[in-house]
Coordinates of C-alpha atoms in Angstrom, one line a residue:
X251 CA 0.0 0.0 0.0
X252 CA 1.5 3.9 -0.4
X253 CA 1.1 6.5 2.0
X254 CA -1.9 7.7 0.5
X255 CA -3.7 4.8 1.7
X256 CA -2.6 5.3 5.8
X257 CA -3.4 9.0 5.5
X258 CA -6.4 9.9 7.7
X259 CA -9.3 11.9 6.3
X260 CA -9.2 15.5 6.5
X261 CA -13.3 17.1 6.5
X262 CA -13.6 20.3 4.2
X263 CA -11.7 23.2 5.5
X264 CA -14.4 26.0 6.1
X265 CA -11.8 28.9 6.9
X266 CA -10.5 32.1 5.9
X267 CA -9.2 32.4 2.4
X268 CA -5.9 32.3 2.4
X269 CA -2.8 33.1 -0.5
X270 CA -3.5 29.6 -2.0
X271 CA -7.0 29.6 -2.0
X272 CA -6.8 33.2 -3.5
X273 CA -4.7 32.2 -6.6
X274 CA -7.2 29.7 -7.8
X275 CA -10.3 31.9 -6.9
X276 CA -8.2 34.6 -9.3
X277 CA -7.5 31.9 -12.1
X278 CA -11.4 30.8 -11.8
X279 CA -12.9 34.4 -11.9
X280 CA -10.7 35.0 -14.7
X281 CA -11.7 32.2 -16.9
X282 CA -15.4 32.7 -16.0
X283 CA -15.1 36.2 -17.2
X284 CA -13.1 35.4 -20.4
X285 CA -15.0 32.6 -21.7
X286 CA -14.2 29.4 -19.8
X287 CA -12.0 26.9 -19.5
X288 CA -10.6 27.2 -23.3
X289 CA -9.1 30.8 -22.9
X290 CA -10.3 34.4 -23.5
X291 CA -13.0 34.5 -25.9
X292 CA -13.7 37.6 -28.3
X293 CA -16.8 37.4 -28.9
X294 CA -17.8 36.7 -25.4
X295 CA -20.6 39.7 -24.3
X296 CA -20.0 42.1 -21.3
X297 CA -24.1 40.1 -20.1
X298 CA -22.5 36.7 -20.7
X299 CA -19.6 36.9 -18.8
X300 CA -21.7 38.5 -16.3
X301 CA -23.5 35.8 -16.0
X302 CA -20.8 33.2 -16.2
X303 CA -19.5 34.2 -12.9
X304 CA -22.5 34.6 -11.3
X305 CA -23.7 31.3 -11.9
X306 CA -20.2 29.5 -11.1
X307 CA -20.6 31.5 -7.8
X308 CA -23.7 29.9 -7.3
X309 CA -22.8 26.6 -8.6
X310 CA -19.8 26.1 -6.5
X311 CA -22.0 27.8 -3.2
X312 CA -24.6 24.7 -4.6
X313 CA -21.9 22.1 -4.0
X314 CA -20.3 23.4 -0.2
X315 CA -24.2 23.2 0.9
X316 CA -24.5 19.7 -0.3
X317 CA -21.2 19.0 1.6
X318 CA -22.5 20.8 4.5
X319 CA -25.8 18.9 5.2
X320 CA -24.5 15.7 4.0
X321 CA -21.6 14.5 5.6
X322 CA -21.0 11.4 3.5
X323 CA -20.3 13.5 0.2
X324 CA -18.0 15.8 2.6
X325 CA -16.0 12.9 3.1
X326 CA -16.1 11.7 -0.7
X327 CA -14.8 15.2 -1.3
X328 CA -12.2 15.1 1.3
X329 CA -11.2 11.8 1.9
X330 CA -7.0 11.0 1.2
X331 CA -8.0 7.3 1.0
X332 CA -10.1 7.7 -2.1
X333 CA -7.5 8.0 -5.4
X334 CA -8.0 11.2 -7.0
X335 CA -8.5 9.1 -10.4
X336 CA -11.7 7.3 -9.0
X337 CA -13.0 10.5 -7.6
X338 CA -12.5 12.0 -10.6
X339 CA -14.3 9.7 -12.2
X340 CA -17.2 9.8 -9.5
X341 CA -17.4 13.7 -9.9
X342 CA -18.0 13.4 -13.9
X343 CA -21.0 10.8 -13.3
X344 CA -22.1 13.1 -10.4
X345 CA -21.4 16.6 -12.0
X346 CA -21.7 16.3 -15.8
X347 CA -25.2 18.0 -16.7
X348 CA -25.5 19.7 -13.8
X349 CA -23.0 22.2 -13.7
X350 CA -21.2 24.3 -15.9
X351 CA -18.2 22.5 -17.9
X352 CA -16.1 25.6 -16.2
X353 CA -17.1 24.1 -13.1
X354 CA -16.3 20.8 -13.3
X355 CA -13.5 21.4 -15.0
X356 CA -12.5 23.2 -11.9
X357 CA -13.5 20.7 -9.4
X358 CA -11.5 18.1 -11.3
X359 CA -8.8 20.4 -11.1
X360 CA -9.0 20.0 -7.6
X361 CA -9.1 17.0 -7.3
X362 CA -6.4 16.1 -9.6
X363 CA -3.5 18.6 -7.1
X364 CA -5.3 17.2 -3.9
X365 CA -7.1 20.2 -3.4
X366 CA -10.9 19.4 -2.7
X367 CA -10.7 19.6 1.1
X368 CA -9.3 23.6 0.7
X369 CA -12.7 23.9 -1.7
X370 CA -14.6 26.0 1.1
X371 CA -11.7 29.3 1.4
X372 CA -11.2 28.8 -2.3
X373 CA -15.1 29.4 -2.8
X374 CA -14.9 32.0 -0.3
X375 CA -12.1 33.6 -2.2
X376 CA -14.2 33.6 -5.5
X377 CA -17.3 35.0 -4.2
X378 CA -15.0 38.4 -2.7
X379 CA -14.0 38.9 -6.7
X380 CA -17.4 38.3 -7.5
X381 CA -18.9 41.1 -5.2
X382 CA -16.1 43.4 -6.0
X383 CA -16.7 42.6 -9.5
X384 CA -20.5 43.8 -8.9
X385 CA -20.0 46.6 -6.6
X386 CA -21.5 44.7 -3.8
X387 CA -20.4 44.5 -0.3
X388 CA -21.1 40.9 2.2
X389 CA -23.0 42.7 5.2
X390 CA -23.7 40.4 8.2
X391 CA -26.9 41.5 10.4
X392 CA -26.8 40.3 13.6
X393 CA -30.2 41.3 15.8
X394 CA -31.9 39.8 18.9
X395 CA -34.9 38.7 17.2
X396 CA -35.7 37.7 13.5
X397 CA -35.6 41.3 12.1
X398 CA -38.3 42.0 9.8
X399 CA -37.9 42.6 5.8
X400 CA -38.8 46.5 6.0
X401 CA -36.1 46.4 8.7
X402 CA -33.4 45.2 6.7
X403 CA -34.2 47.1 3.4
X404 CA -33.9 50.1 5.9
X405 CA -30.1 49.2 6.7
X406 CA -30.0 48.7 3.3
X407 CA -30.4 51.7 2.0
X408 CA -29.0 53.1 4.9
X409 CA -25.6 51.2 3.9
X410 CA -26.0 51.4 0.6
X411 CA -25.7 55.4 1.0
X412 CA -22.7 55.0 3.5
X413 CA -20.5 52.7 2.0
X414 CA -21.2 53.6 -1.8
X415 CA -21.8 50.1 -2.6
X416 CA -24.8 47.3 -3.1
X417 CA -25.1 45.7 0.8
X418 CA -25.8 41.6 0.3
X419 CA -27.5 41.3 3.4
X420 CA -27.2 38.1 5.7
X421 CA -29.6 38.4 8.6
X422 CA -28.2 36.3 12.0
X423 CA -30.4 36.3 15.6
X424 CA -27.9 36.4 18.2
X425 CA -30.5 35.2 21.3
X426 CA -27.8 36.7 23.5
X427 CA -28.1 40.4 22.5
X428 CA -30.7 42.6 24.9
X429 CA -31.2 44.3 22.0
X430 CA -30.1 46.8 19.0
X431 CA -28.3 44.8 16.1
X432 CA -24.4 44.1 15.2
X433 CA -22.8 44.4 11.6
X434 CA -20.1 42.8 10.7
X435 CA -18.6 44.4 7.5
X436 CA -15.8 42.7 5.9
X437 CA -13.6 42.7 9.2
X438 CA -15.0 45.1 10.9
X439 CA -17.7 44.6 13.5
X440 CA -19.8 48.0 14.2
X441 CA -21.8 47.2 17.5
X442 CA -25.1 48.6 18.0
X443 CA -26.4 46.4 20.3
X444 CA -27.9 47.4 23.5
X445 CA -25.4 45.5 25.5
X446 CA -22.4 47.3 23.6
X447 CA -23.6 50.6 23.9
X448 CA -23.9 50.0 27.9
X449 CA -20.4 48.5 27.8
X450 CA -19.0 51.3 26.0
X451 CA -21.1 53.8 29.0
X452 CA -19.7 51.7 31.3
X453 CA -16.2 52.0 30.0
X454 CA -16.3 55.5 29.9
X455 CA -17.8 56.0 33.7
X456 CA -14.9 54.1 34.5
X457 CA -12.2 55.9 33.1
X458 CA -13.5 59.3 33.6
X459 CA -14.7 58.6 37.4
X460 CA -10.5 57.8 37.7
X461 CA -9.6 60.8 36.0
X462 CA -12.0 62.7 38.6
X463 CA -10.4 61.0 41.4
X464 CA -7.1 61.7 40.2
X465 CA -8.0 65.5 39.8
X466 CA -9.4 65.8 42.9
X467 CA -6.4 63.9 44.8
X468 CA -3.8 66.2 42.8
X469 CA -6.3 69.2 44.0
X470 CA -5.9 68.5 47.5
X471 CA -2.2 68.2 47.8
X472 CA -1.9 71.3 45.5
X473 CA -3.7 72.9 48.7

């Protein structure tokens, strides 16, 4: 047996893009936008190659779900015991009609350099080109209690005049928050939330109530 076959699984990594996983987002956004997987197209129209990465997006986001609700395909994708070659296989008779030939071209790709299990960060990778690409920005919502629709197109449009930019809204409840909401932006987290407002009060009782007693103390041995 080789080493492959004493290796233990490794489950998708659902992570943070990282330099690897940006390099073949970059190579996949590219061919999606230049015609596919046989290299830049002329005749290829600014709508179609809209549309070709929008639906690889949602393709690829099509497959993590799968993995996530189903652990046994995670493991097909994952698994170092499997050889690439039968997997390979196995993805044709799985993929072939149902995605994009881009797309499995891709995922064979994947396979092929041992690469499946980094498949989440990769995905995660693509999808920043493809908001950037669209002038959209990933807004996470986080709130109490379920917020309503009129709520969120309010911070929509509320965003959408801040930051210059189409908001994708993602709408969390948090059980924990007393109230208010929390948005994560990229990685920055802007907290609205009843809780961090009174943390932030409490904070700043603190450090001015020490400042006053410092004042006061220098005061009285000034007299």
């Amino acid at each position: 047996p080789t080493t492959r076959n004493h290796e233990p699984d490794m489950p998708l990594t659902f992570s943070e893009p990282d330099a690897l996983a940006r390099l073949y987002a970059r190579s996949l956004f590219e061919l999606a936008r230049d015609g596919g997987p046989t290299g830049p197209a002329s005749g290829v129209s600014h709508s179609a190659a809209e549309h070709a990465i929008a639906a690889t997006l949602a393709e690829l986001n099509d497959l993590l779900d799968i993995a996530k609700t189903d652990a046994r395909f995670s493991e097909f994708l994952s698994s170092r015991i499997l050889p690439p070659k039968a997997r390979g296989q196995s993805l044709r008779n799985i993929l072939k009609g149902r995605v994009s030939d881009l797309t499995l071209r891709f995922v064979l790709v994947l396979n092929a350099k041992d690469r499946l299990s980094h498949l989440p960060p990769i995905v995660a990778a693509f999808d920043e080109l493809v908001q950037k690409h669209f002038g959209r920005v990933e807004v996470d919502v986080y709130t109490a209690a379920p917020a309503g629709e009129a709520d969120l197109e309010a911070i929509r449009t509320r965003l959408k005049g801040v930051l210059g930019k189409e908001p994708v809204i993602h709408s969390y409840v948090e059980p924990s928050m007393v109230g208010g909401l929390k948005l994560q932006i990229g990685d920055q987290l802007i907290d609205a939330s009843i809780a961090g407002r009174l943390r932030k009060l409490r904070d700043r009782l603190s450090n001015d109530g020490a400042a006053e007693v410092r004042a006061r103390a220098e005061k009285f041995f000034q007299n």
